[in-house]
Coordinates of C-alpha atoms and ligand atoms in Angstrom, one line a residue:
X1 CA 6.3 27.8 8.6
X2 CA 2.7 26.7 8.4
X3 CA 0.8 25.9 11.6
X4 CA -2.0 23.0 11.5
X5 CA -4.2 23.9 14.6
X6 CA -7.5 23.1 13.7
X7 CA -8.6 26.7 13.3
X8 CA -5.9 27.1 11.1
X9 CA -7.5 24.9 8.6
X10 CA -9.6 25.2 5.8
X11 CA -10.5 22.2 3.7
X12 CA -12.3 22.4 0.5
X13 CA -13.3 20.2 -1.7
X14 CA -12.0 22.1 -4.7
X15 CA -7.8 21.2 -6.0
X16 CA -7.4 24.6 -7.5
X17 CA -6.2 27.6 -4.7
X18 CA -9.3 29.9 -3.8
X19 CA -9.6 33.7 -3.9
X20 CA -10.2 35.0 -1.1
X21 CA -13.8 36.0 -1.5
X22 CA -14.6 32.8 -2.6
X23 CA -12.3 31.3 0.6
X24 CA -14.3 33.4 2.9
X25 CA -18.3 32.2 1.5
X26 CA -16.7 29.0 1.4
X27 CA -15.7 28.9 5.1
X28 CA -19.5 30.8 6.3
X29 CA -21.4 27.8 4.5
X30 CA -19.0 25.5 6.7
X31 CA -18.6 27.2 10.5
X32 CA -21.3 26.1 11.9
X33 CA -19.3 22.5 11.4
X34 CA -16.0 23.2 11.5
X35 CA -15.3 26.5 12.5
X36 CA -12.5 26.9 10.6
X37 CA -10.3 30.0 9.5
X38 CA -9.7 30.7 5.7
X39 CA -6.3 31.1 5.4
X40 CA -4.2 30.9 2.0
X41 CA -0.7 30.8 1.3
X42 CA -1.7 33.5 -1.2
X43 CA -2.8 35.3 2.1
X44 CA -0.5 34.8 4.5
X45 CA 3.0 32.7 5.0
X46 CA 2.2 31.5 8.3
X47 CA -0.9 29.9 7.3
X48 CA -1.9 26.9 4.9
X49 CA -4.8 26.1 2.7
X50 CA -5.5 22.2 2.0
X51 CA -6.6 21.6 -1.0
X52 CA -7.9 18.0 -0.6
X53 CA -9.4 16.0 -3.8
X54 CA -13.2 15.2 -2.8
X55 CA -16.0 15.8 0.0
X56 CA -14.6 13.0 2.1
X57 CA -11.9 16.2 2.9
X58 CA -14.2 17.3 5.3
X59 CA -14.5 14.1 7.3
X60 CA -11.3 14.3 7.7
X61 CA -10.9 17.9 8.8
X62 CA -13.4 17.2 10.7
X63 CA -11.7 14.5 12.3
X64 CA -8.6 16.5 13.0
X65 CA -9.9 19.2 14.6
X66 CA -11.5 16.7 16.9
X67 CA -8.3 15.0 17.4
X68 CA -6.7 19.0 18.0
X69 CA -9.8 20.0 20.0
X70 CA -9.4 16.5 22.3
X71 CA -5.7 17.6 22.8
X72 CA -4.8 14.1 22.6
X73 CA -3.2 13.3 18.9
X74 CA -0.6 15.5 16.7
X75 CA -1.2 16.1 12.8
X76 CA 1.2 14.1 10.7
X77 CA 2.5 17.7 9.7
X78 CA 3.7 18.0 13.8
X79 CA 5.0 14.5 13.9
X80 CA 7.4 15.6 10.9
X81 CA 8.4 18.7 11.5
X82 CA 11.8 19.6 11.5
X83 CA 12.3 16.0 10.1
X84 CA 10.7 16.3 6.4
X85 CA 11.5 19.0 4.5
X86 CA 8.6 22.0 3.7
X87 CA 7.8 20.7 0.4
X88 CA 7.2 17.2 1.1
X89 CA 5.1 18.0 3.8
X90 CA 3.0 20.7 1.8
X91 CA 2.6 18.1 -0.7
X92 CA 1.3 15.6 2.2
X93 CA -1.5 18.4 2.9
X94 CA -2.3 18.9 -0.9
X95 CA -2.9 15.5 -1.0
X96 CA -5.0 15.0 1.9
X97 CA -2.7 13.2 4.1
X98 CA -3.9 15.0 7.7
X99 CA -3.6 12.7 10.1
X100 CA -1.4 9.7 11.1
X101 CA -2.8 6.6 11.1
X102 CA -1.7 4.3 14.1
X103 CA 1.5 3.2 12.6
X104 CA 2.5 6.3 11.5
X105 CA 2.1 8.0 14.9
X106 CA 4.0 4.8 16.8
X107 CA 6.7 4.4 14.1
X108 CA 7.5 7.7 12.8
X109 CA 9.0 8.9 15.8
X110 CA 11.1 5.4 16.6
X111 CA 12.4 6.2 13.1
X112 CA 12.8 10.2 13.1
X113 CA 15.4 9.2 16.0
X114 CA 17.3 7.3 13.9
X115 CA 16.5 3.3 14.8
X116 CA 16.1 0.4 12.8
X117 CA 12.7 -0.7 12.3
X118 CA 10.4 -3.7 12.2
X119 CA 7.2 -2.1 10.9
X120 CA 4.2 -4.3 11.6
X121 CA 0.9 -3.4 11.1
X122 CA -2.6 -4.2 9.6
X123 CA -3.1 -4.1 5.4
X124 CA -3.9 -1.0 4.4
X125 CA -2.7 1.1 7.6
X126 CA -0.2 3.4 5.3
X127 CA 3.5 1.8 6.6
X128 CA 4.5 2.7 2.4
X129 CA 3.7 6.8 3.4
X130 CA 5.4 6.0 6.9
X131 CA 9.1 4.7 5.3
X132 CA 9.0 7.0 2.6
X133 CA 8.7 10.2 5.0
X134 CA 11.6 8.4 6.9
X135 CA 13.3 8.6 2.9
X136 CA 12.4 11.9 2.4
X137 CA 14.3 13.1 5.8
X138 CA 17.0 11.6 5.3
X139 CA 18.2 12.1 1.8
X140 CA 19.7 15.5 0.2
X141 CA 18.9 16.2 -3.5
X142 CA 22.1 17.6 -4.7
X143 CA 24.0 14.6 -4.0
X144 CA 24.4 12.7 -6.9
X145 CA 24.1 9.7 -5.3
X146 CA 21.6 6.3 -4.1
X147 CA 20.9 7.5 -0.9
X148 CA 17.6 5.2 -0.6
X149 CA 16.5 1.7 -1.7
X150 CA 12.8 0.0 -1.5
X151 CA 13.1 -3.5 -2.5
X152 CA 9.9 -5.2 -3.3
X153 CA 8.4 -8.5 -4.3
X154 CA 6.5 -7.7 -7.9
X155 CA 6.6 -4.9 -10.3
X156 CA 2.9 -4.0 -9.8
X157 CA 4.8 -2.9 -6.5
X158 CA 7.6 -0.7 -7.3
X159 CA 5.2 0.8 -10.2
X160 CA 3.2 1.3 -7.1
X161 CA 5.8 2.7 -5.0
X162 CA 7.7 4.6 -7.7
X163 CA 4.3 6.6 -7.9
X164 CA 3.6 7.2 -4.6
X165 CA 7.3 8.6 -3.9
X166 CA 7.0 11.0 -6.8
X167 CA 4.1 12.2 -6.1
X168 CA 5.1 13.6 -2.7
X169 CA 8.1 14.5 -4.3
X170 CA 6.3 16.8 -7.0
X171 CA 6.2 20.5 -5.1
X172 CA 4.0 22.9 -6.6
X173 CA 4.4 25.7 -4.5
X174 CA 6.3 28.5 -5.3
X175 CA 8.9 29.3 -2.9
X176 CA 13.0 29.2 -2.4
X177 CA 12.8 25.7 -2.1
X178 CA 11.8 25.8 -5.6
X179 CA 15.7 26.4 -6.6
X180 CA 16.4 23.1 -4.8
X181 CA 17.4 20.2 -7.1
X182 CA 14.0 17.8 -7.3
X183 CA 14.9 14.1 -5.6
X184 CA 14.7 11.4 -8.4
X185 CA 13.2 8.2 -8.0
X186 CA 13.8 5.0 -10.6
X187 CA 12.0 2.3 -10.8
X188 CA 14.0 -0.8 -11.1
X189 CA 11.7 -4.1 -12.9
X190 CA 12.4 -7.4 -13.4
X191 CA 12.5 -8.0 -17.1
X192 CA 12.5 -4.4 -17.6
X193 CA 16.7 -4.0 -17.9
X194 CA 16.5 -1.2 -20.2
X195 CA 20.2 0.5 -21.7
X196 CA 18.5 3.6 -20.5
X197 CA 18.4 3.3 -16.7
X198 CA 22.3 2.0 -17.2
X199 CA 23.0 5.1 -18.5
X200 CA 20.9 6.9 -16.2
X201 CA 22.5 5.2 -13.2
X202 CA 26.0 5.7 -14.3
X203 CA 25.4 9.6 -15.6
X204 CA 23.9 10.6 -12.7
X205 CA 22.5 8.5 -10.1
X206 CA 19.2 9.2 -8.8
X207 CA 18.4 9.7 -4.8
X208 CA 15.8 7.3 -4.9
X209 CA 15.4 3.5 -6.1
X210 CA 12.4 1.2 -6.1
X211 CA 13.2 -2.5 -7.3
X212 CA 12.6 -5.7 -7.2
X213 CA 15.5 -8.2 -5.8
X214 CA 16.0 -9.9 -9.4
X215 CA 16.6 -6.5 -11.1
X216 CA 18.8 -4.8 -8.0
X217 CA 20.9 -8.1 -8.2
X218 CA 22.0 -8.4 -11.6
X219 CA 23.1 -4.0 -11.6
X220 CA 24.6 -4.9 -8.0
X221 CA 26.8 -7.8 -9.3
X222 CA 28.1 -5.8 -12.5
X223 CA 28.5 -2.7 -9.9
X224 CA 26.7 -0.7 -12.9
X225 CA 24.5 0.0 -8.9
X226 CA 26.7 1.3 -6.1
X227 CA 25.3 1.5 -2.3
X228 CA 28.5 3.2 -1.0
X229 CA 26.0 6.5 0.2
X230 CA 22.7 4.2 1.2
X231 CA 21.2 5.9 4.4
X232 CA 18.0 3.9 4.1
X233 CA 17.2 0.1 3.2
X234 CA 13.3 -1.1 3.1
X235 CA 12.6 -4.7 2.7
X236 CA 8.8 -4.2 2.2
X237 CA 6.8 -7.5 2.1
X238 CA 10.0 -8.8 3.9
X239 CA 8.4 -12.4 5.1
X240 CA 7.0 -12.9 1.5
X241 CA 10.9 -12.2 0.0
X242 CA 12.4 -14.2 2.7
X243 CA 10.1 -17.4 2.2
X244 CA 10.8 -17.0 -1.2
X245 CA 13.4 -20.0 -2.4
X246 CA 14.2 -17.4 -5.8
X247 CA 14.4 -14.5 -3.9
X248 CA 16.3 -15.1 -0.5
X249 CA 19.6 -15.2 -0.9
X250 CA 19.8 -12.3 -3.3
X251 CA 18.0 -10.5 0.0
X252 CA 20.4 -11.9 2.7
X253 CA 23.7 -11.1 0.3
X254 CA 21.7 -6.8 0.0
X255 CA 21.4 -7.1 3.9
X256 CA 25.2 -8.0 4.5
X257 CA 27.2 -7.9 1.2
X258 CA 26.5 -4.8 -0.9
X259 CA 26.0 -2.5 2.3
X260 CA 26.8 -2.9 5.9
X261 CA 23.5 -2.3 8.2
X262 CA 26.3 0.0 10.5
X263 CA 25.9 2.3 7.9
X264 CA 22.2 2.8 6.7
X265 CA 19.3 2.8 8.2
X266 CA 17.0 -0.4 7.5
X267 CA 13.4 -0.9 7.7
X268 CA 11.5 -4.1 7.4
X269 CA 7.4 -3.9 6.4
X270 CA 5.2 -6.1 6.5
X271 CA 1.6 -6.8 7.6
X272 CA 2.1 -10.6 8.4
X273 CA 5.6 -11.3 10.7
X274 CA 4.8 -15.3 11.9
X275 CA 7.4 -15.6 14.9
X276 CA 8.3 -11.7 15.1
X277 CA 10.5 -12.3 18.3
X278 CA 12.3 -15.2 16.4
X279 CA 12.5 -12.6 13.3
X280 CA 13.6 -9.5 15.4
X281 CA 16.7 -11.8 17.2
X282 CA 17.9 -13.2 13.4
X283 CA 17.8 -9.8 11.9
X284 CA 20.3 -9.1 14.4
X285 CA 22.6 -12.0 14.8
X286 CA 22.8 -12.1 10.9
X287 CA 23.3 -8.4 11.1
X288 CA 20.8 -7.6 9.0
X289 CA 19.7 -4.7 11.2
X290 CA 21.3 -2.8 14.2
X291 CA 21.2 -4.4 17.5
X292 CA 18.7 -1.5 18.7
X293 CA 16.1 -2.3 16.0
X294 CA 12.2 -1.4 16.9
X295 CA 9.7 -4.4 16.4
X296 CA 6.6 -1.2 16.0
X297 CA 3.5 -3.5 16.1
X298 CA 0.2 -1.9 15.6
X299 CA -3.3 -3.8 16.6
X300 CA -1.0 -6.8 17.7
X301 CA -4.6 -8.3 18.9
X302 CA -6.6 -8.2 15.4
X303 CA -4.1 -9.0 12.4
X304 CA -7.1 -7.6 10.2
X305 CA -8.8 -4.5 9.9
X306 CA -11.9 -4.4 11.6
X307 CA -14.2 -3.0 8.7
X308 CA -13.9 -6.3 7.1
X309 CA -17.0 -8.7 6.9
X310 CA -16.3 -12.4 6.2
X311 CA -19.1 -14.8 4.3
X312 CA -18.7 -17.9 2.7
X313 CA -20.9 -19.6 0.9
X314 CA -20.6 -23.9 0.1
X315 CA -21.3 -25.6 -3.4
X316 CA -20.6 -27.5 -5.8
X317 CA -17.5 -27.9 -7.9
X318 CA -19.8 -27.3 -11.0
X319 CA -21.4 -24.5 -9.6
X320 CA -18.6 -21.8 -8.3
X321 CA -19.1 -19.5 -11.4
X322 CA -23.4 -19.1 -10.6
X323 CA -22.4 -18.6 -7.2
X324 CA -19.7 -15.8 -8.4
X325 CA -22.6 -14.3 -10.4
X326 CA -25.0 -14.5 -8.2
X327 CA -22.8 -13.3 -5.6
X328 CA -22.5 -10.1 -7.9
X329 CA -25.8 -9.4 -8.7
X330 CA -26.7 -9.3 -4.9
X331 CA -23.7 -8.0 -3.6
X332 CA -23.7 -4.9 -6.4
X333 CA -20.2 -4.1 -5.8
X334 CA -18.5 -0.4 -6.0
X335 CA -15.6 -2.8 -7.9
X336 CA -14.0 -6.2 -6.8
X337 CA -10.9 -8.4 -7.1
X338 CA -11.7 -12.3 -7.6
X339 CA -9.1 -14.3 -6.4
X340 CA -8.9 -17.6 -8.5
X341 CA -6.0 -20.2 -7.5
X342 CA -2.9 -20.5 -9.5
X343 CA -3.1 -23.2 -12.7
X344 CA -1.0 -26.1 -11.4
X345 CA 2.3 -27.4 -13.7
X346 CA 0.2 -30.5 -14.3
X347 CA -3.0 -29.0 -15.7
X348 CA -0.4 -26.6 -17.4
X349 CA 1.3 -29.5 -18.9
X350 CA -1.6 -31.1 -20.5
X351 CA -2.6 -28.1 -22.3
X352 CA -5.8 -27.2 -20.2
X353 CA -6.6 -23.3 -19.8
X354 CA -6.0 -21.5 -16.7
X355 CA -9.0 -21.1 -14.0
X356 CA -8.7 -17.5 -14.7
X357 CA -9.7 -17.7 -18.0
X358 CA -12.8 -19.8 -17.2
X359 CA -13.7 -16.9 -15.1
X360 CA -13.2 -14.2 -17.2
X361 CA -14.7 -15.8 -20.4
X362 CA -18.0 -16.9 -17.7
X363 CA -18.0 -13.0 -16.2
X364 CA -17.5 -11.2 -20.1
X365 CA -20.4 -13.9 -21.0
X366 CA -22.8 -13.3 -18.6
X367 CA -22.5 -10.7 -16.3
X368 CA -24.6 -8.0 -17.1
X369 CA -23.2 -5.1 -14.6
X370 CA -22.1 -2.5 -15.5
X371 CA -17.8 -3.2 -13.6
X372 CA -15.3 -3.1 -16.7
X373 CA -13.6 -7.0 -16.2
X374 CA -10.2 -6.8 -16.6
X375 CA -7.6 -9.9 -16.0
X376 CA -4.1 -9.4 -14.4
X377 CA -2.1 -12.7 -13.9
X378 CA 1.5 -14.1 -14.4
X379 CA 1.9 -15.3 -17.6
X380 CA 0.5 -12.0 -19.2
X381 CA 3.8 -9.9 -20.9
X382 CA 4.9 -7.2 -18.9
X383 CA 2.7 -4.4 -20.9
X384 CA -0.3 -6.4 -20.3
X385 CA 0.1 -6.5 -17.0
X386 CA 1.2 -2.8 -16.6
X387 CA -2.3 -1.8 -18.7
X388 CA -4.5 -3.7 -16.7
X389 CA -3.4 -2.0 -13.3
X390 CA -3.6 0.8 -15.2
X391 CA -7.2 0.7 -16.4
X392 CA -8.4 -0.7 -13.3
X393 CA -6.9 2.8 -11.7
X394 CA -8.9 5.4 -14.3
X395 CA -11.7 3.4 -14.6
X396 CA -15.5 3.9 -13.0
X397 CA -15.5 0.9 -11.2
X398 CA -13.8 -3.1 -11.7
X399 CA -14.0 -6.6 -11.5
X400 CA -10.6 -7.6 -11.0
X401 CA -9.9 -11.5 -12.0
X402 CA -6.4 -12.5 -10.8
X403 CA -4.3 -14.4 -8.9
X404 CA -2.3 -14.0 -5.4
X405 CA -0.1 -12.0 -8.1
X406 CA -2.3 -8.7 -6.4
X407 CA -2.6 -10.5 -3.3
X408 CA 0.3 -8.3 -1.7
X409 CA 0.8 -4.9 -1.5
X410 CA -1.5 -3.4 -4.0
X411 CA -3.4 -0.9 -3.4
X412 CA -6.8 -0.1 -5.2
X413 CA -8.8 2.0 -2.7
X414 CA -12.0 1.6 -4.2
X415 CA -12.3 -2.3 -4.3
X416 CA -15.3 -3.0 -2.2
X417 CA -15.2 -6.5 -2.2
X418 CA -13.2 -9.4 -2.4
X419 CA -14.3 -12.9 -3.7
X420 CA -11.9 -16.4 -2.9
X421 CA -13.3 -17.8 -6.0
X422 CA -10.8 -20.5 -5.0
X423 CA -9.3 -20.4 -1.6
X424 CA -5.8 -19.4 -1.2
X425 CA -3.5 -21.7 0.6
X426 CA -2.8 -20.5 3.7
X427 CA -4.0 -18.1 6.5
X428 CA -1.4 -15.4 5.9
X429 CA -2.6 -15.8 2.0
X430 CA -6.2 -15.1 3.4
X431 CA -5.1 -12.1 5.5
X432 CA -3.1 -10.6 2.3
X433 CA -6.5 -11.2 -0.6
X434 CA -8.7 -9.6 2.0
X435 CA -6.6 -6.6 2.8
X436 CA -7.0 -5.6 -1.0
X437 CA -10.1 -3.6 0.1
X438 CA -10.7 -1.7 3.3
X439 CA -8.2 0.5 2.2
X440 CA -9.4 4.1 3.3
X441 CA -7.8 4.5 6.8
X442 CA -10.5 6.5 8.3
X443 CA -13.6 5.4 6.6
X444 CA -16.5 4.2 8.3
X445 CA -17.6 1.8 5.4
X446 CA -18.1 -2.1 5.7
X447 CA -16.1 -3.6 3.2
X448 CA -16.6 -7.9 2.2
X449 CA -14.8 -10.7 1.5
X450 CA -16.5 -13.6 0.1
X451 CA -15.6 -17.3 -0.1
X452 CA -17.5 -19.3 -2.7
X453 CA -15.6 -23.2 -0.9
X454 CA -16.0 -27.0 -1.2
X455 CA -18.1 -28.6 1.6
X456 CA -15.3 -30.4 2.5
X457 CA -13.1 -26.9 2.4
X458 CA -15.1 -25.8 5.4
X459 CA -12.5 -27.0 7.9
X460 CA -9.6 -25.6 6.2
X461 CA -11.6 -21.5 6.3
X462 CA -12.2 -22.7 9.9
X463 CA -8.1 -22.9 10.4
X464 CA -7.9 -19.8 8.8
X465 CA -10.7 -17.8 11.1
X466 CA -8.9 -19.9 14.2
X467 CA -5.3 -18.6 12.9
X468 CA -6.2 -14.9 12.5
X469 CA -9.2 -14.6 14.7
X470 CA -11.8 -13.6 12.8
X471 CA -15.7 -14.7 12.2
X472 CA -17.0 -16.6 8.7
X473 CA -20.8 -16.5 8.5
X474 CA -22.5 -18.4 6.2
X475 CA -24.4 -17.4 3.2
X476 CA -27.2 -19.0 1.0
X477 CA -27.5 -18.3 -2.5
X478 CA -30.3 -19.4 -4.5
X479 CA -28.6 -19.9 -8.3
X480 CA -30.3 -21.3 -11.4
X481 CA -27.8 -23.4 -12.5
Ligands
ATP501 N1 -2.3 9.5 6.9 C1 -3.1 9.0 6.0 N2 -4.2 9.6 5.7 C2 -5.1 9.2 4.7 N3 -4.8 8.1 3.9 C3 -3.6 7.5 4.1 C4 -2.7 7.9 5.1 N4 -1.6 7.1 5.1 C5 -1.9 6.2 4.1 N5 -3.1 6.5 3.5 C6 -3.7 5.7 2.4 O1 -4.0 4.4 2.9 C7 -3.9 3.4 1.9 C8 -3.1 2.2 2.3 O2 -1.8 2.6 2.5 P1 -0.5 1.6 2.2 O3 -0.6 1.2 0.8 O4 0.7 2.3 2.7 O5 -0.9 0.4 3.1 P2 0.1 -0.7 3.7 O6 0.1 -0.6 5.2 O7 1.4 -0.7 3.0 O8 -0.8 -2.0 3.3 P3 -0.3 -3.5 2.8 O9 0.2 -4.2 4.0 O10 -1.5 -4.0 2.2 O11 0.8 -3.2 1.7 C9 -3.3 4.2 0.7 O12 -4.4 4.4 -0.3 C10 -2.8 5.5 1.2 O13 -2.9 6.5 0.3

């Protein structure tokens, strides 16, 4: 089994294996920093060799073999140890995934021992990697069976999902574990019913499925989806589906109807629980949850990450988009997601364009940066919407115009900045648009969100920094419009 003492690691910045000559320069021009040992599987079965995707890789060994050196915090690979299996976690390295963040060192153990859970904790703190290594050690590949379900709120997010859970899925190493059976993971969308996954879920049912509550639903009712084996249940974005009027009693008749919470194991995420106590007594009175279930709240004190900087800036109606492009030019962005405000039924019904395309035709008009500007909203057709998530992922760099469709859940590491090109409705809204960025748990980076408001919205961005306790300075932008 491999051991993850900090001198048992080497980092490099390279993804392909290294010789060992090449291991051993490799590690002089680093000792002085790290004083790490080059160690291969190629070399030697007790060891490991992370193979982690840029230079940030050696921040973050860095990091651990502080954390090891300190004595004070276990690797992620000790907190699942004789939970996850060998591949998963190997996989974990290969990807970079070192050390816990906060959740996943207070939750993974609450769940490893077999408890319900309420995960709450800050956007962007990794609770999707904490549930699915939960999944992952509890589920057996050779049974022919749905052993775990993830339901979400939009299809962005079980794309999302769906990735992330194959990915650590995917081993690469060579090995007996090789000869096991892989675990499957389907994604379930709304809109997407294809014969295909009927057939695939009646032939042979896969271990894993990530859905959204309209497309679990309809399979659930025409038992074409059976739950009779589910060991694990996560409701992620659980206050978002259960304020939702379309989505809620599909939810509550999952929680109690199609499986019993006696038998599985269920797990509620979210990053925004208003009333948690009031939430954590219903879950189990309904019996949505057992009665011994973990509320697991991480930074209960600052509901947002600390790296974020808030700024707003006041004008006119008339003169939001300078503002935006001025904004832009100053702010230079790594890439960005601009939140505009849904288009109401009434501006809908009299034929006017969305705000989002006043945006996008202003930004593809006159911005002169070099951010590809892409649109994502509601009434694009499924493919549309698939392809611009898409190209915002492979591209250089983005300007993302959209609604609070992205607002939850997604996660585009490299957005830099965040613009309220209109402001969203409530405070929770706020918390959800702004943790689109800040997304790199141990990065040292400031990270913005900007809100270009109405004089007379002040007040309203005052509730908001009152409600989740946060500071708004002011900016001044000189535009020529
Ligand atoms: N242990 C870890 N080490 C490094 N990166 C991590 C770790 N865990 C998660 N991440 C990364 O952190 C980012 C945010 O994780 P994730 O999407 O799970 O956040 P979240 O808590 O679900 O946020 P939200 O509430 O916004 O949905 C992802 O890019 C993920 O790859």
């Amino acid at each position: 089994m491999a051991s993850n003492s900090a001198s048992q690691i080497l980092a490099t910045t390279k993804t392909a294996p290294y010789s060992k000559p090449m291991a051993s320069r490799f590690l002089q021009s680093r000792r002085p920093y790290l004083n790490l040992c080059c160690l291969s599987q190629k070399f030697s079965n007790d060891n490991a060799l992370f193979c982690l995707p840029n230079s940030k890789s050696f921040l973050l060994a860095k990091e651990l073999e502080e954390r090891n050196s300190n004595n004070h915090s276990p690797t992620l690979r000790e907190i699942c140890l004789d939970h996850v299996p060998g591949n998963v976690l190997r996989r974990l390295e290969e990807v970079g995934y070192l050390v816990p963040t906060d959740v996943q060192k207070e939750a993974l153990p609450v769940l490893f021992s077999g408890n319900d859970c309420i995960l709450h904790a800050q956007t962007g703190s990794g609770k999707t990697l904490t549930y699915l290594l939960l999944i992952y050690s509890q589920i057996n590949p050779k049974k022919s069976a749905v052993q775990a379900l993830i339901v979400v709120p939009t299809r962005e997010l079980v794309m999302q999902i769906t990735k992330v859970a194959r990915m650590l899925a995917a081993a690469r190493h060579m090995g007996p574990e090789l000869e096991q059976k892989s675990y499957t993971v389907m994604a379930l969308l709304d809109g997407g019913m294809l014969r295909r996954h009927k057939s695939w879920l009646k032939a042979e049912p896969p271990a894993i499925v990530v859905a959204t509550i309209g497309s679990l639903s309809q399979l659930l009712e025409k038992q074409i989806l059976k739950l009779d084996y589910l060991r694990v249940l996560v409701v992620d974005e659980v206050d978002f589906l259960f304020k939702s009027s379309k989505q809620v009693s599909s939810l509550r008749k999952l929680l109690t109807s199609y499986s019993s919470c006696n038998n599985r194991q269920t797990v509620f995420a979210s990053a925004s629980i208003l009333q948690h106590r009031r939430f954590r007594h219903d879950c189990i009175q309904q019996k949505w949850t057992k009665g011994d279930v973990v509320h697991v709240h991480v930074n209960r004190i600052m509901p947002m990450p600390a790296c974020l900087y808030h700024r707003f800036v006041i004008c006119g109606r008339k003169a939001k988009h300078q503002v935006l492009l001025s904004l832009l030019q100053s702010d230079l962005p790594e890439s960005g997601i601009i939140f505009v405000g849904e288009q109401s039924e009434k501006s809908k019904k009299s034929g006017q364009a969305p705000s989002t395309t006043a945006v996008i035709d202003f930004l593809r008009a006159s911005y002169e940066g070099s951010l590809d500007i892409l649109l994502l909203e509601e009434d694009m057709n499924f493919n549309s919407r698939a392809a611009s998530l898409t190209d915002v992922r492979k591209g250089d760099g983005y300007l993302l115009v959209s609604t609070d469709i992205v607002a939850r859940g997604i996660d585009l590491p490299e957005t830099t900045h965040i613009y309220n090109f209109d402001l969203p409705k409530t405070a929770i809204d706020y918390l959800h648009r702004a943790g689109r960025t800040c997304r790199k748990p141990f990065s040292d980076k400031k990270y913005y969100v900007t809100n270009i408001i109405l004089s007379e919205e002040r007040f309203v961005l005052q509730r908001f920094e009152n409600e989740l306790m946060f500071h708004c300075e002011e900016l001044t932008i000189e535009t020529q419009g």
